[in-house]
mmCIF file of C-alpha atoms in Angstrom:
data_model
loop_
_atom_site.group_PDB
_atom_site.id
_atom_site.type_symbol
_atom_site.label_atom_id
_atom_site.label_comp_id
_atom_site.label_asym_id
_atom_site.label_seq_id
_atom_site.Cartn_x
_atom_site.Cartn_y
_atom_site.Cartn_z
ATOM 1 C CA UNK F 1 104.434 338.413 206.853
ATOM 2 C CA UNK F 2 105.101 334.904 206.632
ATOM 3 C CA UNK F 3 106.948 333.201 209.843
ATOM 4 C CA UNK F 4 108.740 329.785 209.518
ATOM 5 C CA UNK F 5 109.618 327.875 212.223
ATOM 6 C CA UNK F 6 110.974 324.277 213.248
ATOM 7 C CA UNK F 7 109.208 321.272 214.557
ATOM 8 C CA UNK F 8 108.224 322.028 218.548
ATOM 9 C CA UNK F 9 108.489 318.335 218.590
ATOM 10 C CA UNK F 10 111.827 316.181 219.248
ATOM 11 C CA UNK F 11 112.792 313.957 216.329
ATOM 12 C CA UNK F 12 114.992 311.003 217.030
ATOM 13 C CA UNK F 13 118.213 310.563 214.485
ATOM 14 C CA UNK F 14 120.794 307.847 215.306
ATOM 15 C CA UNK F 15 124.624 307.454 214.586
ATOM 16 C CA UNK F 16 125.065 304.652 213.090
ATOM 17 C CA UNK F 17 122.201 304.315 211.906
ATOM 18 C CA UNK F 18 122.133 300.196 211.379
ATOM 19 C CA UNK F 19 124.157 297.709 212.876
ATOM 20 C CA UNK F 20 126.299 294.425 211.175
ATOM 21 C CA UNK F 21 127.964 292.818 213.662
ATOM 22 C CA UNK F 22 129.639 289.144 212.539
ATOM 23 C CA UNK F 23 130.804 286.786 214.663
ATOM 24 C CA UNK F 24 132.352 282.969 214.803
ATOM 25 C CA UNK F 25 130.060 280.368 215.784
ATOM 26 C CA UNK F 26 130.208 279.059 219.615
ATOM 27 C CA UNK F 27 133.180 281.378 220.736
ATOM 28 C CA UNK F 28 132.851 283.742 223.698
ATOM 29 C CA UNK F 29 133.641 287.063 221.980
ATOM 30 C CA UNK F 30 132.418 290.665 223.954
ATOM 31 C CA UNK F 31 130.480 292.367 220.908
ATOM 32 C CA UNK F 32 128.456 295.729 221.958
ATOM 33 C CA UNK F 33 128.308 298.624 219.489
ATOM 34 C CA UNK F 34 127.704 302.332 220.512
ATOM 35 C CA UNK F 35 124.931 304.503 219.053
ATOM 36 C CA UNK F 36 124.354 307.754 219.697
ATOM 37 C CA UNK F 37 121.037 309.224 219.686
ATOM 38 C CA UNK F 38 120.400 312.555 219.073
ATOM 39 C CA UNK F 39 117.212 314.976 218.788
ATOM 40 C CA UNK F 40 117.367 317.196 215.500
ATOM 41 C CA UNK F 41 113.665 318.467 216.327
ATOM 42 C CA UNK F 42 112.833 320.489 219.068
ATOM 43 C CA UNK F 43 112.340 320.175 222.652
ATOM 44 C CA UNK F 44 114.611 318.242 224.505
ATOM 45 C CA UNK F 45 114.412 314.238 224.558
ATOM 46 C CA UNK F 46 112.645 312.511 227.595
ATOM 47 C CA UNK F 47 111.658 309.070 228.700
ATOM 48 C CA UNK F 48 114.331 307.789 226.066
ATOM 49 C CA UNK F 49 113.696 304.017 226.050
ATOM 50 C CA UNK F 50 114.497 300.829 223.632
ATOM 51 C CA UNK F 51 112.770 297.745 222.750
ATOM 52 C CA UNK F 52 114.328 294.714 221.022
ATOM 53 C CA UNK F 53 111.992 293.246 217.884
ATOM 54 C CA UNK F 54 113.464 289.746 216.944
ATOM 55 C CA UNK F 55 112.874 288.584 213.051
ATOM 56 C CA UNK F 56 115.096 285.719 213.529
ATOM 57 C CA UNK F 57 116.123 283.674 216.617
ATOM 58 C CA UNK F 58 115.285 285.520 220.226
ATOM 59 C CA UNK F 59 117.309 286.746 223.194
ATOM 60 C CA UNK F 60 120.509 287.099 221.240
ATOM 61 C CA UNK F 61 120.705 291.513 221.220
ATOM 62 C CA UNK F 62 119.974 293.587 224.123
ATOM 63 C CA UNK F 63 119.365 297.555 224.425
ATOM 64 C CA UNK F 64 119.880 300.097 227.339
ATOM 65 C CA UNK F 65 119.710 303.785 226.705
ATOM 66 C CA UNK F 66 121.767 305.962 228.889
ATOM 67 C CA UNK F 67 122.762 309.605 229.496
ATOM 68 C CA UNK F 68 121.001 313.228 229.692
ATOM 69 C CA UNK F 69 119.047 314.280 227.443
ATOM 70 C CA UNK F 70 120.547 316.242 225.159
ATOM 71 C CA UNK F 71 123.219 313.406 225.147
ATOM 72 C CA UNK F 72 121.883 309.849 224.760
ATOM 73 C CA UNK F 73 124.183 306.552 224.439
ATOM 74 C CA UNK F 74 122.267 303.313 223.165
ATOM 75 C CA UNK F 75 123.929 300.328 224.173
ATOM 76 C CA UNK F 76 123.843 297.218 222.106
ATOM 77 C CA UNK F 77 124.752 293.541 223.172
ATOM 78 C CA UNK F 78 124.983 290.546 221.456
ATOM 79 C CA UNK F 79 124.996 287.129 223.342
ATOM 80 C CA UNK F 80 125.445 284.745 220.609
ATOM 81 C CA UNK F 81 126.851 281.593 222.039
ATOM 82 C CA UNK F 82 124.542 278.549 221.195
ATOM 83 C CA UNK F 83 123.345 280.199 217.850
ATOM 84 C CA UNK F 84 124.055 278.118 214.425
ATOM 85 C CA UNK F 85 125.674 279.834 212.092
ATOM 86 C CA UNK F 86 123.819 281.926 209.764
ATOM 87 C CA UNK F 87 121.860 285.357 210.076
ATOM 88 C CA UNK F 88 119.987 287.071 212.323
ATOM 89 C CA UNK F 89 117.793 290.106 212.190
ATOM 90 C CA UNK F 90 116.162 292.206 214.672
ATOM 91 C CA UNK F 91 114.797 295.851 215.049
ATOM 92 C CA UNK F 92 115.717 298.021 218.117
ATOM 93 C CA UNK F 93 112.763 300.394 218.128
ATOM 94 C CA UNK F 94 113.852 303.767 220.269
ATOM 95 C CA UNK F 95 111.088 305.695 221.798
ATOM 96 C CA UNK F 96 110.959 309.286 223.339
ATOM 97 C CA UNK F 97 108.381 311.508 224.563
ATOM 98 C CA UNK F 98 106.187 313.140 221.958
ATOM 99 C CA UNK F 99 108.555 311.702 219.244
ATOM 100 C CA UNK F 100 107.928 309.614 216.342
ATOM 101 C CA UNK F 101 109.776 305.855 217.137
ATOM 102 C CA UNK F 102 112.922 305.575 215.669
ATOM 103 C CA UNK F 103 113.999 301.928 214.585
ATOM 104 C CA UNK F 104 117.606 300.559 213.967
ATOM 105 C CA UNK F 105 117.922 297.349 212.166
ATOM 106 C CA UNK F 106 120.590 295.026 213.579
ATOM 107 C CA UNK F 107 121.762 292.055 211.204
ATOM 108 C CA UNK F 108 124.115 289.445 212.649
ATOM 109 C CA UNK F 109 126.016 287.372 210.979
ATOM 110 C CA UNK F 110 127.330 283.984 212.956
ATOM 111 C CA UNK F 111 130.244 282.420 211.089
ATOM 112 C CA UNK F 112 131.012 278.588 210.852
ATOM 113 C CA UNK F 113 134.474 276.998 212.813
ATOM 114 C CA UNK F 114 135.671 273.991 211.862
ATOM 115 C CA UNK F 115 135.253 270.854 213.893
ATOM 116 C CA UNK F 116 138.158 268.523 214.960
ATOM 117 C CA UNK F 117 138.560 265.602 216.863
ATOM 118 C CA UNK F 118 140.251 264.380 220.356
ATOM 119 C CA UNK F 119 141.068 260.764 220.849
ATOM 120 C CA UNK F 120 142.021 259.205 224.038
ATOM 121 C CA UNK F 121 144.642 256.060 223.680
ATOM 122 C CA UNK F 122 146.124 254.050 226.206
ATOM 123 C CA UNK F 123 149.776 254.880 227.050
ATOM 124 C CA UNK F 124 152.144 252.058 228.006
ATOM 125 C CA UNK F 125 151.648 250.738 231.250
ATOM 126 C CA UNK F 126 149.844 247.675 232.826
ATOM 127 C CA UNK F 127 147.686 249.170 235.136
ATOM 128 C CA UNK F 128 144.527 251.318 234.916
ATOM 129 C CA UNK F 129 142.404 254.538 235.239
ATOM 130 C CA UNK F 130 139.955 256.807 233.409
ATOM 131 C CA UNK F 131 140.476 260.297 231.662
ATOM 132 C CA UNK F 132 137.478 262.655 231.897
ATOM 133 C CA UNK F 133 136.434 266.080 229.730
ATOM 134 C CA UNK F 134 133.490 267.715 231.179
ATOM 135 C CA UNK F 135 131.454 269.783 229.097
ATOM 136 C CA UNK F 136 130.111 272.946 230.246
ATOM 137 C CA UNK F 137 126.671 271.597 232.143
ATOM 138 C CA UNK F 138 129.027 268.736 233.915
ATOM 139 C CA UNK F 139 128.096 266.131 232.067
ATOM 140 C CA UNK F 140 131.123 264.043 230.540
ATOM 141 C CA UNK F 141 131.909 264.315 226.716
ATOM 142 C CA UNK F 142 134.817 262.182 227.008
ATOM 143 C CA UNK F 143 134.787 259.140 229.858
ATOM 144 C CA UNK F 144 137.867 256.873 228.801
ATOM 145 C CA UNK F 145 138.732 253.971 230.629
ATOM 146 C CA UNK F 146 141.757 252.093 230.292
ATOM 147 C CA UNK F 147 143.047 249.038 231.423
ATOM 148 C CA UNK F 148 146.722 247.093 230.644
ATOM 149 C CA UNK F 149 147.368 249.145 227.985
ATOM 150 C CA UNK F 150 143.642 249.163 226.550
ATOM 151 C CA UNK F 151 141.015 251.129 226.162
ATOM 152 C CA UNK F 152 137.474 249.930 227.023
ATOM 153 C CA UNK F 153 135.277 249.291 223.608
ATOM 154 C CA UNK F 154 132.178 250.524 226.156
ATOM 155 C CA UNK F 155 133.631 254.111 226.966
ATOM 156 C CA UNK F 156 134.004 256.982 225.663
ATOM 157 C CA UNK F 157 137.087 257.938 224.047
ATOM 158 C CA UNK F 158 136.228 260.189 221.293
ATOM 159 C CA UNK F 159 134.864 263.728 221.386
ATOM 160 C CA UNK F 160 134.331 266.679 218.602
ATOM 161 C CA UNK F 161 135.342 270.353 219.285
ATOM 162 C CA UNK F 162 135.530 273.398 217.613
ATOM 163 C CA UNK F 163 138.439 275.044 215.932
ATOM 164 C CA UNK F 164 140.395 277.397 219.310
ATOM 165 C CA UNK F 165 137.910 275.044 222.370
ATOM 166 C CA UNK F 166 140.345 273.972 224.982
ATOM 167 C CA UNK F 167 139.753 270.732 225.835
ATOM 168 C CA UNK F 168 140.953 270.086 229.405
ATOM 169 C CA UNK F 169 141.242 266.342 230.092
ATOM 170 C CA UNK F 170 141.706 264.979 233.628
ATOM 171 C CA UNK F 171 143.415 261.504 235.374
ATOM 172 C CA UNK F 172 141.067 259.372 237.335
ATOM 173 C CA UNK F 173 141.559 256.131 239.531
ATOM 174 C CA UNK F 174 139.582 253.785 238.456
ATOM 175 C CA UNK F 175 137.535 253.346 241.292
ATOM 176 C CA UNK F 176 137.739 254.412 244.864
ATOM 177 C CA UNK F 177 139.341 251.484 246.133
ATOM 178 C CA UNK F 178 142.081 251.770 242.956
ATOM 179 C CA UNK F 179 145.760 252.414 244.307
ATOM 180 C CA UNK F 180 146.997 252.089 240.487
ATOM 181 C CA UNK F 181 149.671 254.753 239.767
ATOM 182 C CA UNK F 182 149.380 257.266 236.850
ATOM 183 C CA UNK F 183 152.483 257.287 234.664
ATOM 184 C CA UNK F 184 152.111 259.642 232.293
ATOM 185 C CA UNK F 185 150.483 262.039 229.748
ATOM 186 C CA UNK F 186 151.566 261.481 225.918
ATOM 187 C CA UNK F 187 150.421 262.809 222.353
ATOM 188 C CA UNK F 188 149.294 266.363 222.488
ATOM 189 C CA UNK F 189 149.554 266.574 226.308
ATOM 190 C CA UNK F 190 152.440 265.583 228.067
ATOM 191 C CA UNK F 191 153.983 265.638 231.789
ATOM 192 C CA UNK F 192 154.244 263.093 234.125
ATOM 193 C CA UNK F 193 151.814 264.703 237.333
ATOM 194 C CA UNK F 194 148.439 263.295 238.076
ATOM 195 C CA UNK F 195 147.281 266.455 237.284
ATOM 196 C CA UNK F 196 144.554 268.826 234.840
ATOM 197 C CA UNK F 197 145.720 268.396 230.720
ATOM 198 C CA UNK F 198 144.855 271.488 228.563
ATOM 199 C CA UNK F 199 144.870 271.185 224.781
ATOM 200 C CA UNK F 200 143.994 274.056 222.073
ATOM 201 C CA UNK F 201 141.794 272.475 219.251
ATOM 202 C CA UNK F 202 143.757 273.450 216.530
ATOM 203 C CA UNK F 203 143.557 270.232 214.424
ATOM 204 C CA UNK F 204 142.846 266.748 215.057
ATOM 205 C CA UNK F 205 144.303 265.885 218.464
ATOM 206 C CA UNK F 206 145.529 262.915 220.159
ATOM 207 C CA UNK F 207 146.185 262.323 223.951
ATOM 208 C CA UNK F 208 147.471 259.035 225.427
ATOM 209 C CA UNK F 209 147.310 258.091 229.041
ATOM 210 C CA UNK F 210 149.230 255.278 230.937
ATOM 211 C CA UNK F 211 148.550 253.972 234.540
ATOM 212 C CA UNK F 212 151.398 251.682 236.162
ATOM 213 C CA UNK F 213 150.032 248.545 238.484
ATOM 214 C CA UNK F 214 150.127 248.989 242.035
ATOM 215 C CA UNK F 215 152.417 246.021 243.334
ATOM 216 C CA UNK F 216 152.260 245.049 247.267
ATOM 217 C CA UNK F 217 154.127 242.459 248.730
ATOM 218 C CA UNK F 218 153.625 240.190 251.954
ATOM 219 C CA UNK F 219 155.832 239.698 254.799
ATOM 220 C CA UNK F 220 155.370 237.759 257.894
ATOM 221 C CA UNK F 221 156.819 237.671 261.665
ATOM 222 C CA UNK F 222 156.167 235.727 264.772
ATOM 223 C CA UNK F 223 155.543 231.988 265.179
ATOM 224 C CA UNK F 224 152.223 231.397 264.259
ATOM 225 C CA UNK F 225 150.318 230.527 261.421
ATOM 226 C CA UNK F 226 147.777 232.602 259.123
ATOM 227 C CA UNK F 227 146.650 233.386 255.077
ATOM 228 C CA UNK F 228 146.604 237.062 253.739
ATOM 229 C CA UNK F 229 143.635 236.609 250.646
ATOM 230 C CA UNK F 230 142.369 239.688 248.352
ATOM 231 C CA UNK F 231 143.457 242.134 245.661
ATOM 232 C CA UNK F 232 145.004 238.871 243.936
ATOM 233 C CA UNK F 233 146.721 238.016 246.620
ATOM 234 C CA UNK F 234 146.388 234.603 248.194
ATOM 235 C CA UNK F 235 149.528 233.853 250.825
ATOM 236 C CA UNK F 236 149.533 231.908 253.101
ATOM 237 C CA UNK F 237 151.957 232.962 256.626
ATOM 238 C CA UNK F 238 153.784 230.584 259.184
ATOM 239 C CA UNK F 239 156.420 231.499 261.351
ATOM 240 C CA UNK F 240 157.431 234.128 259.931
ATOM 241 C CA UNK F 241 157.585 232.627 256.198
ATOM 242 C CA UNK F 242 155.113 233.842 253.796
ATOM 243 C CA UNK F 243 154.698 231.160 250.673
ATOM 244 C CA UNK F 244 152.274 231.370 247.606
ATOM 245 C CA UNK F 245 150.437 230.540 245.794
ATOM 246 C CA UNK F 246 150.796 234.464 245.075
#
């Protein structure tokens, strides 16, 4: 008499078994992908865990296993911001007590974007103030000064995004002691508040910004005799009169 029987040991099978994910370059994006992992040997599955090979690039995929045993979801995760475009391979080898390794090649595919351009003008207006984009680690990609309807040849007026980044520009007195007013947004922003501009990256893009200049005037009362200098102001006070030169 001749018995046949099945393998006493579990054998790992996966569904899907691969994994092409493709995504655009640089844009948050959740990507995960399901895979369910099943024993078609025998016994039950135990100690299920995952490890991530990388054949190209590192840390973009992770893997976590989850469930009962006779019911196992693998979890995959891709965390591709700051990769170039291109591809990128890496195994996920699954593991299981007494069980052969079982691995699931993951390709990923980062597409290009296209890259536009911002450019900060100055508005019309004769007074003056910055506008500031900060980039993700806080340091400024765009630090525009203008001044009388200028911009300054030594800032930084120009920046380069990718096709969908929001580009969120802010006002800024000039300095601390500055009491210059801001006028107005123009171009591809517009409102009049001293307040946050937000502008999709769509195409080439072009924001103007205009500051008005604070004007103070000097008065005078009582009987004697005094000069009011500073800020561009020179007058000169007595009895009450206030004269120039300014």
């Amino acid at each position: 008499t001749l018995a046949v029987t099945g393998s006493s040991q579990p054998i790992l099978a996966a569904a899907p078994a691969s994994w092409s994910p493709s995504v655009p370059e640089s844009k948050l994006v959740n990507v995960t992908q399901s895979i369910q992992i099943t024993n078609t040997g025998g016994g039950s599955l135990q100690q299920v865990d995952a490890q991530v090979t990388f054949l190209q690039g590192s840390g973009w995929l992770s893997a976590t296993p989850s469930g009962t045993s006779g019911n196992i979801t693998l979890t995959l995760d891709v965390n591709h911001f700051g990769l170039t475009p291109g591809q990128y391979a890496a195994n996920v080898v699954v593991s299981a007590l007494g069980a052969q390794p079982l691995t699931i090649p993951v390709t990923l595919t980062v597409t290009a974007r296209q890259r536009f351009t911002l450019t900060v003008v100055a508005g019309v207006g004769n007074g003056r103030g910055n506008v500031i984009q900060q980039d993700t680690d806080g340091s400024p990609s765009i630090y525009c000064q203008i001044d009388n309807g200028k911009t300054s040849p030594q800032s930084t007026c120009t920046s380069t995004y990718l096709d969908g980044d929001i580009a969120q520009l802010g006002p800024e007195y000039f300095d601390i002691n500055d009491i210059d007013r801001f006028v107005a947004w123009g171009g591809a922003c517009n409102g009049t508040s001293y307040s946050i501009c937000s502008v999709t990256m769509t195409g080439n893009m072009t924001v103007s910004a205009a500051w008005t200049a604070a004007s103070i005037s000097v008065s005078g009362s009582g009987n004697g005799a005094g000069r009011v200098t500073g800020g561009g102001i020179d007058c000169a006070i007595a009895a009450g009169v206030a004269s120039g030169p300014t």
